Coordinates of C-alpha atoms in Angstrom, one line a residue:
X1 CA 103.4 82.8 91.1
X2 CA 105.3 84.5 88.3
X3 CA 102.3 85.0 86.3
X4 CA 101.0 87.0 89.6
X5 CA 103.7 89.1 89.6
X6 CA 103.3 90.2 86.3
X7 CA 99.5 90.7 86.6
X8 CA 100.3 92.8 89.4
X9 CA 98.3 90.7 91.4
X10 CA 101.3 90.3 93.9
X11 CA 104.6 91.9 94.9
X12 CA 108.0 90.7 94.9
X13 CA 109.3 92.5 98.2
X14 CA 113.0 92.6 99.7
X15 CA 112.8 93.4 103.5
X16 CA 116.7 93.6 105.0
X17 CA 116.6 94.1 108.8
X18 CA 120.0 95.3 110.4
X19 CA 121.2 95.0 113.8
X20 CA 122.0 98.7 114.7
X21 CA 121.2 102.5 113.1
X22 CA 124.1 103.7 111.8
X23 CA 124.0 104.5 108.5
X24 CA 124.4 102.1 105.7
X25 CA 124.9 102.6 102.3
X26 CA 124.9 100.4 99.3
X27 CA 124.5 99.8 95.5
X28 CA 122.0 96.3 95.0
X29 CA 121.6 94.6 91.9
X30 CA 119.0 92.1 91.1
X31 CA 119.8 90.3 87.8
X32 CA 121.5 93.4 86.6
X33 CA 119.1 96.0 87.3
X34 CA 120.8 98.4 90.4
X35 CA 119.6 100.6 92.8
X36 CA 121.2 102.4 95.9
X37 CA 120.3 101.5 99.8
X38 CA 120.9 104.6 102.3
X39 CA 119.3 104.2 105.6
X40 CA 120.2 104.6 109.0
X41 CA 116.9 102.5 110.0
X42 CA 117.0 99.2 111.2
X43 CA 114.6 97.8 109.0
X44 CA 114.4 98.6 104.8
X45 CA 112.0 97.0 102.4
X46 CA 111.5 97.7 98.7
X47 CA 109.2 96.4 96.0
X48 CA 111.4 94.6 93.6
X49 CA 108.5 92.8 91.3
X50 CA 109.8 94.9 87.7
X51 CA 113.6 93.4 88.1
X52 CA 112.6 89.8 88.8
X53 CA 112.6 86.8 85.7
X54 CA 110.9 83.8 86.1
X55 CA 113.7 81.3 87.1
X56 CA 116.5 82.1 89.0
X57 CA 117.2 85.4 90.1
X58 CA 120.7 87.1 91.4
X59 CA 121.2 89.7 93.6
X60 CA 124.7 91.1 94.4
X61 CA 124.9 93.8 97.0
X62 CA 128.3 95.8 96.6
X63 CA 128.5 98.3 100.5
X64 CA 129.6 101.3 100.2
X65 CA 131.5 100.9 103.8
X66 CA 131.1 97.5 106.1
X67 CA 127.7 96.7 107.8
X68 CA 126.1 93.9 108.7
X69 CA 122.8 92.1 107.3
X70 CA 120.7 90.1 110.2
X71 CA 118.2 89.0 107.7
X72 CA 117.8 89.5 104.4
X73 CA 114.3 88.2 103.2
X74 CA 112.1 88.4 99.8
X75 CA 108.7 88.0 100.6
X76 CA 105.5 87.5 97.5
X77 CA 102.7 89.5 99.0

């Protein structure tokens, strides 16, 4: 699967769906790499196949104020 990934055969996508739209805000780090989430939409999804290793992978997301997560999946497409 990694070797797909770095082929660009597939993508490594993280798809967070949240239960209401207020706005949420966010710094996310996978493995030490960060970006910044600011929605308002219930559901978010970004391609995160250039910060993943092969192995084990850590993601850390650090809110800017309190929301809540109802599901937080990373998909290989």
């Amino acid at each position: 699967e990694f070797d797909n990934i770095l082929s660009e055969d597939k993508a490594v996508i993280l798809s967070m769906e949240f239960n209401d739209d207020n706005k949420k805000e966010a710094r996310i780090s996978v493995n030490g790499k960060e970006f910044t989430l600011d929605t308002t939409e219930i559901n978010y999804e970004r391609d995160i196949s250039r910060l993943i290793k092969e192995g084990n992978n850590f993601i850390k997301i650090t809110p800017s104020k309190e929301f809540n997560i109802d599901l937080l999946k990373i998909n290989l497409e």
